[in-house]
């Protein structure tokens, strides 16, 4: 499955009631790409913007994953999160429940920042740390893993 805006208008997913439900739910065994090029997707106002138990690629969503309790929740499976603008969420990206993620070139900075940019819980996958490169973090990273439990980094 590929979720992408058409060349005529951007895709818009907004929660009917702020902070309720999931915008995109990737089930076990599914492969989903949320591609913001050529036009942006708008994923805002949910309890969870994107939740993945499968294989997820989120790429080039420049100003669209915001205003959620959790922007992207990798709760199992794997995710590649590249070139997105993820802001104004309580938690920008969370990796938990055996999930693994690679993050590259994401911008977590805006007029309204995330409460926590990246949360890696103790139940994240065997490589419990997410790879982060070439991004702009502006907020907190909270690795709640056995070797980094509850130490906040700014």
PDB file of C-alpha atoms in Angstrom, residues 4-131:
ATOM      1  CA  UNK A   4       0.455   9.641  -1.188  1.00  0.00           C
ATOM      2  CA  UNK A   5      -1.186  12.866  -2.159  1.00  0.00           C
ATOM      3  CA  UNK A   6      -2.314  13.197  -5.754  1.00  0.00           C
ATOM      4  CA  UNK A   7      -0.848  15.906  -7.946  1.00  0.00           C
ATOM      5  CA  UNK A   8      -4.157  17.794  -7.674  1.00  0.00           C
ATOM      6  CA  UNK A   9      -4.616  17.993  -3.927  1.00  0.00           C
ATOM      7  CA  UNK A  10      -2.798  16.854  -0.780  1.00  0.00           C
ATOM      8  CA  UNK A  11      -4.088  13.949   1.254  1.00  0.00           C
ATOM      9  CA  UNK A  12      -5.495  15.118   4.551  1.00  0.00           C
ATOM     10  CA  UNK A  13      -6.151  12.934   7.559  1.00  0.00           C
ATOM     11  CA  UNK A  14      -7.399  14.850  10.561  1.00  0.00           C
ATOM     12  CA  UNK A  15      -8.954  13.377  13.683  1.00  0.00           C
ATOM     13  CA  UNK A  16     -12.684  14.043  13.990  1.00  0.00           C
ATOM     14  CA  UNK A  17     -12.096  14.643  17.697  1.00  0.00           C
ATOM     15  CA  UNK A  18      -8.649  15.871  18.667  1.00  0.00           C
ATOM     16  CA  UNK A  19      -6.480  13.228  20.294  1.00  0.00           C
ATOM     17  CA  UNK A  20      -8.717  10.278  19.344  1.00  0.00           C
ATOM     18  CA  UNK A  21      -7.949   7.275  17.131  1.00  0.00           C
ATOM     19  CA  UNK A  22      -5.167   6.491  14.668  1.00  0.00           C
ATOM     20  CA  UNK A  23      -4.617   8.213  11.319  1.00  0.00           C
ATOM     21  CA  UNK A  24      -2.803   5.333   9.563  1.00  0.00           C
ATOM     22  CA  UNK A  25      -2.581   1.854  11.110  1.00  0.00           C
ATOM     23  CA  UNK A  26      -0.026  -0.533   9.583  1.00  0.00           C
ATOM     24  CA  UNK A  27      -0.878  -4.092  10.617  1.00  0.00           C
ATOM     25  CA  UNK A  28       1.507  -7.027  11.087  1.00  0.00           C
ATOM     26  CA  UNK A  29       2.718  -8.309   7.726  1.00  0.00           C
ATOM     27  CA  UNK A  30       1.764  -5.114   5.864  1.00  0.00           C
ATOM     28  CA  UNK A  31       4.203  -2.950   3.918  1.00  0.00           C
ATOM     29  CA  UNK A  32       3.208   0.725   3.741  1.00  0.00           C
ATOM     30  CA  UNK A  33       4.890   3.828   2.328  1.00  0.00           C
ATOM     31  CA  UNK A  34       3.628   7.260   3.350  1.00  0.00           C
ATOM     32  CA  UNK A  35       5.247   9.440   0.698  1.00  0.00           C
ATOM     33  CA  UNK A  36       4.957  13.233   0.839  1.00  0.00           C
ATOM     34  CA  UNK A  37       6.268  13.866  -2.655  1.00  0.00           C
ATOM     35  CA  UNK A  38       5.175  15.442  -4.897  1.00  0.00           C
ATOM     36  CA  UNK A  39       2.509  16.885  -2.553  1.00  0.00           C
ATOM     37  CA  UNK A  40       2.270  16.790   1.217  1.00  0.00           C
ATOM     38  CA  UNK A  41       0.173  14.482   3.348  1.00  0.00           C
ATOM     39  CA  UNK A  42      -1.462  16.050   6.397  1.00  0.00           C
ATOM     40  CA  UNK A  43      -1.689  13.769   9.433  1.00  0.00           C
ATOM     41  CA  UNK A  44      -2.871  15.693  12.472  1.00  0.00           C
ATOM     42  CA  UNK A  45      -5.135  15.664  15.493  1.00  0.00           C
ATOM     43  CA  UNK A  46      -5.075  11.950  16.373  1.00  0.00           C
ATOM     44  CA  UNK A  47      -4.047  10.025  19.468  1.00  0.00           C
ATOM     45  CA  UNK A  48      -1.518   8.408  17.092  1.00  0.00           C
ATOM     46  CA  UNK A  49      -0.795   9.843  13.644  1.00  0.00           C
ATOM     47  CA  UNK A  50       0.849   6.696  12.224  1.00  0.00           C
ATOM     48  CA  UNK A  51       1.080   3.401  14.134  1.00  0.00           C
ATOM     49  CA  UNK A  52       3.056   0.505  12.706  1.00  0.00           C
ATOM     50  CA  UNK A  53       3.297  -3.177  13.548  1.00  0.00           C
ATOM     51  CA  UNK A  54       4.560  -4.002  10.030  1.00  0.00           C
ATOM     52  CA  UNK A  55       7.078  -2.496   7.608  1.00  0.00           C
ATOM     53  CA  UNK A  56       6.762   1.269   7.304  1.00  0.00           C
ATOM     54  CA  UNK A  57       8.482   3.951   5.246  1.00  0.00           C
ATOM     55  CA  UNK A  58       7.603   7.573   5.991  1.00  0.00           C
ATOM     56  CA  UNK A  59       9.415   9.930   3.628  1.00  0.00           C
ATOM     57  CA  UNK A  60       9.397  13.563   2.531  1.00  0.00           C
ATOM     58  CA  UNK A  61       6.392  14.761   4.526  1.00  0.00           C
ATOM     59  CA  UNK A  62       7.659  18.292   4.972  1.00  0.00           C
ATOM     60  CA  UNK A  63       5.040  19.907   7.202  1.00  0.00           C
ATOM     61  CA  UNK A  64       2.462  17.337   7.945  1.00  0.00           C
ATOM     62  CA  UNK A  65       2.891  15.130  11.018  1.00  0.00           C
ATOM     63  CA  UNK A  66       1.794  17.403  13.833  1.00  0.00           C
ATOM     64  CA  UNK A  67      -0.787  17.971  16.541  1.00  0.00           C
ATOM     65  CA  UNK A  68      -1.012  14.306  17.580  1.00  0.00           C
ATOM     66  CA  UNK A  69      -0.390  12.719  20.957  1.00  0.00           C
ATOM     67  CA  UNK A  70       2.183  10.456  19.224  1.00  0.00           C
ATOM     68  CA  UNK A  71       3.276  11.421  15.702  1.00  0.00           C
ATOM     69  CA  UNK A  72       4.727   8.044  14.626  1.00  0.00           C
ATOM     70  CA  UNK A  73       4.533   4.947  16.837  1.00  0.00           C
ATOM     71  CA  UNK A  74       6.699   1.973  15.790  1.00  0.00           C
ATOM     72  CA  UNK A  75       5.170  -0.790  17.951  1.00  0.00           C
ATOM     73  CA  UNK A  76       6.837  -3.777  16.348  1.00  0.00           C
ATOM     74  CA  UNK A  77       8.136  -4.299  12.857  1.00  0.00           C
ATOM     75  CA  UNK A  78      10.537  -1.839  11.253  1.00  0.00           C
ATOM     76  CA  UNK A  79      10.360   1.744  10.085  1.00  0.00           C
ATOM     77  CA  UNK A  80      12.439   4.046   7.924  1.00  0.00           C
ATOM     78  CA  UNK A  81      11.569   7.650   8.759  1.00  0.00           C
ATOM     79  CA  UNK A  82      13.336  10.090   6.431  1.00  0.00           C
ATOM     80  CA  UNK A  83      13.008  13.763   5.520  1.00  0.00           C
ATOM     81  CA  UNK A  84       9.872  14.581   7.524  1.00  0.00           C
ATOM     82  CA  UNK A  85       8.796  17.586   9.581  1.00  0.00           C
ATOM     83  CA  UNK A  86       7.451  16.142  12.834  1.00  0.00           C
ATOM     84  CA  UNK A  87       6.370  18.782  15.343  1.00  0.00           C
ATOM     85  CA  UNK A  88       3.715  19.850  17.870  1.00  0.00           C
ATOM     86  CA  UNK A  89       3.118  16.284  19.076  1.00  0.00           C
ATOM     87  CA  UNK A  90       3.342  15.180  22.709  1.00  0.00           C
ATOM     88  CA  UNK A  91       5.867  12.581  21.438  1.00  0.00           C
ATOM     89  CA  UNK A  92       7.260  12.921  17.907  1.00  0.00           C
ATOM     90  CA  UNK A  93       8.440   9.314  17.338  1.00  0.00           C
ATOM     91  CA  UNK A  94       8.122   6.385  19.749  1.00  0.00           C
ATOM     92  CA  UNK A  95       9.833   2.999  19.266  1.00  0.00           C
ATOM     93  CA  UNK A  96       8.465   0.224  21.478  1.00  0.00           C
ATOM     94  CA  UNK A  97       7.292  -3.415  21.682  1.00  0.00           C
ATOM     95  CA  UNK A  98      10.078  -4.964  19.599  1.00  0.00           C
ATOM     96  CA  UNK A  99      10.036  -2.209  16.982  1.00  0.00           C
ATOM     97  CA  UNK A 100      13.144  -0.882  15.236  1.00  0.00           C
ATOM     98  CA  UNK A 101      13.529   2.411  13.391  1.00  0.00           C
ATOM     99  CA  UNK A 102      16.029   4.345  11.344  1.00  0.00           C
ATOM    100  CA  UNK A 103      15.609   8.118  11.316  1.00  0.00           C
ATOM    101  CA  UNK A 104      17.439  10.399   8.910  1.00  0.00           C
ATOM    102  CA  UNK A 105      17.079  14.024   7.863  1.00  0.00           C
ATOM    103  CA  UNK A 106      13.968  14.722   9.936  1.00  0.00           C
ATOM    104  CA  UNK A 107      13.158  18.143  11.372  1.00  0.00           C
ATOM    105  CA  UNK A 108      11.584  18.113  14.838  1.00  0.00           C
ATOM    106  CA  UNK A 109      11.734  21.916  15.210  1.00  0.00           C
ATOM    107  CA  UNK A 110       8.895  24.404  14.759  1.00  0.00           C
ATOM    108  CA  UNK A 111       7.204  27.292  16.568  1.00  0.00           C
ATOM    109  CA  UNK A 112       5.473  24.605  18.667  1.00  0.00           C
ATOM    110  CA  UNK A 113       7.920  21.785  19.391  1.00  0.00           C
ATOM    111  CA  UNK A 114       7.223  18.208  20.451  1.00  0.00           C
ATOM    112  CA  UNK A 115       7.147  17.502  24.179  1.00  0.00           C
ATOM    113  CA  UNK A 116       9.589  14.652  23.438  1.00  0.00           C
ATOM    114  CA  UNK A 117      11.144  14.289  19.983  1.00  0.00           C
ATOM    115  CA  UNK A 118      12.126  10.619  20.252  1.00  0.00           C
ATOM    116  CA  UNK A 119      11.125   8.023  22.857  1.00  0.00           C
ATOM    117  CA  UNK A 120      12.758   4.592  22.825  1.00  0.00           C
ATOM    118  CA  UNK A 121      11.177   2.303  25.404  1.00  0.00           C
ATOM    119  CA  UNK A 122      12.690  -0.673  27.226  1.00  0.00           C
ATOM    120  CA  UNK A 123      10.628  -3.022  25.049  1.00  0.00           C
ATOM    121  CA  UNK A 124      12.061  -1.742  21.733  1.00  0.00           C
ATOM    122  CA  UNK A 125      13.753  -4.297  19.453  1.00  0.00           C
ATOM    123  CA  UNK A 126      17.101  -6.049  19.941  1.00  0.00           C
ATOM    124  CA  UNK A 127      18.893  -2.995  18.587  1.00  0.00           C
ATOM    125  CA  UNK A 128      17.000  -0.806  20.987  1.00  0.00           C
ATOM    126  CA  UNK A 129      18.564   2.421  19.796  1.00  0.00           C
ATOM    127  CA  UNK A 130      17.233   4.159  16.736  1.00  0.00           C
ATOM    128  CA  UNK A 131      19.790   5.352  14.217  1.00  0.00           C
TER     129      UNK A 131
END
